[in-house]
Amino acid sequence: MTETAQMEEIVARLKLNGAWFAAESELVEEKLTAKVSADEGITVSDEELQKSFDNFRDSQDLHKAEETQKWLELSGITLEQVECWLEAGIQSGKLAGKLIDDGQIES
C-alpha cells in the first residue's frame, strides 16, 4: 500500500516551513520582472530558452526526452510551466545586467 499526502497537507506543510510564502514572493517578483523586461525591450530568444532548458535537464539528470516527459508527468508540471520559470530566470539576469550597465554609465 502506497501512502500519499493530500493537497491540503502539502499546502499546510509548505506554509509551516515558509516555502509557500517564499514561492508566492518569487512568483510576484517574476511577474514584475516580466513587466519591467517588456518595458525595457528585454526579450528571450528560442536559443536562450533551449540552452537554459538543456542545462535544467542536465541538473535533473534528465538526459533523454522520455526521461524528461516522465519527470514532467510524475511532477504534475507542464512543459509550459518549466519554460515560464526558465524564461523568468533569463529575464531576471538580463534585467540585472542592464541595470548594472546603466548604473555604470551614469557613474
mmCIF file of C-alpha atoms in Angstrom, residues 56-102:
data_model
loop_
_atom_site.group_PDB
_atom_site.id
_atom_site.type_symbol
_atom_site.label_atom_id
_atom_site.label_comp_id
_atom_site.label_asym_id
_atom_site.label_seq_id
_atom_site.Cartn_x
_atom_site.Cartn_y
_atom_site.Cartn_z
ATOM 1 C CA PHE A 56 17.981 22.330 -16.347
ATOM 2 C CA ARG A 57 17.577 18.828 -17.761
ATOM 3 C CA ASP A 58 21.255 18.115 -17.068
ATOM 4 C CA SER A 59 20.879 19.348 -13.484
ATOM 5 C CA GLN A 60 17.984 16.920 -13.017
ATOM 6 C CA ASP A 61 19.799 14.013 -14.744
ATOM 7 C CA LEU A 62 17.168 14.014 -17.491
ATOM 8 C CA HIS A 63 19.318 13.071 -20.461
ATOM 9 C CA LYS A 64 16.635 11.654 -22.750
ATOM 10 C CA ALA A 65 13.362 13.159 -23.932
ATOM 11 C CA GLU A 66 11.498 10.170 -22.487
ATOM 12 C CA GLU A 67 13.054 10.801 -19.063
ATOM 13 C CA THR A 68 12.022 14.444 -19.204
ATOM 14 C CA GLN A 69 8.473 13.560 -20.214
ATOM 15 C CA LYS A 70 8.166 11.028 -17.394
ATOM 16 C CA TRP A 71 9.549 13.535 -14.882
ATOM 17 C CA LEU A 72 7.041 16.154 -16.029
ATOM 18 C CA GLU A 73 4.176 13.679 -15.688
ATOM 19 C CA LEU A 74 5.278 12.472 -12.238
ATOM 20 C CA SER A 75 5.790 16.046 -11.065
ATOM 21 C CA GLY A 76 2.454 17.255 -12.394
ATOM 22 C CA ILE A 77 4.284 20.098 -14.097
ATOM 23 C CA THR A 78 3.703 21.135 -17.679
ATOM 24 C CA LEU A 79 6.409 21.935 -20.186
ATOM 25 C CA GLU A 80 4.961 25.442 -20.402
ATOM 26 C CA GLN A 81 5.384 25.914 -16.643
ATOM 27 C CA VAL A 82 9.036 24.912 -16.838
ATOM 28 C CA GLU A 83 9.607 27.210 -19.805
ATOM 29 C CA CYS A 84 7.963 30.145 -17.998
ATOM 30 C CA TRP A 85 10.147 29.540 -14.952
ATOM 31 C CA LEU A 86 13.299 29.327 -17.074
ATOM 32 C CA GLU A 87 12.323 32.404 -19.089
ATOM 33 C CA ALA A 88 11.823 34.360 -15.863
ATOM 34 C CA GLY A 89 15.333 33.444 -14.773
ATOM 35 C CA ILE A 90 16.810 34.568 -18.076
ATOM 36 C CA GLN A 91 14.864 37.836 -17.971
ATOM 37 C CA SER A 92 15.979 38.464 -14.411
ATOM 38 C CA GLY A 93 19.626 38.013 -15.355
ATOM 39 C CA LYS A 94 19.324 40.252 -18.407
ATOM 40 C CA LEU A 95 17.472 42.925 -16.447
ATOM 41 C CA ALA A 96 20.075 42.879 -13.676
ATOM 42 C CA GLY A 97 22.822 43.181 -16.283
ATOM 43 C CA LYS A 98 21.069 46.112 -17.922
ATOM 44 C CA LEU A 99 20.554 47.887 -14.616
ATOM 45 C CA ILE A 100 24.203 47.426 -13.682
ATOM 46 C CA ASP A 101 25.358 48.628 -17.117
ATOM 47 C CA ASP A 102 23.047 51.646 -16.932
#
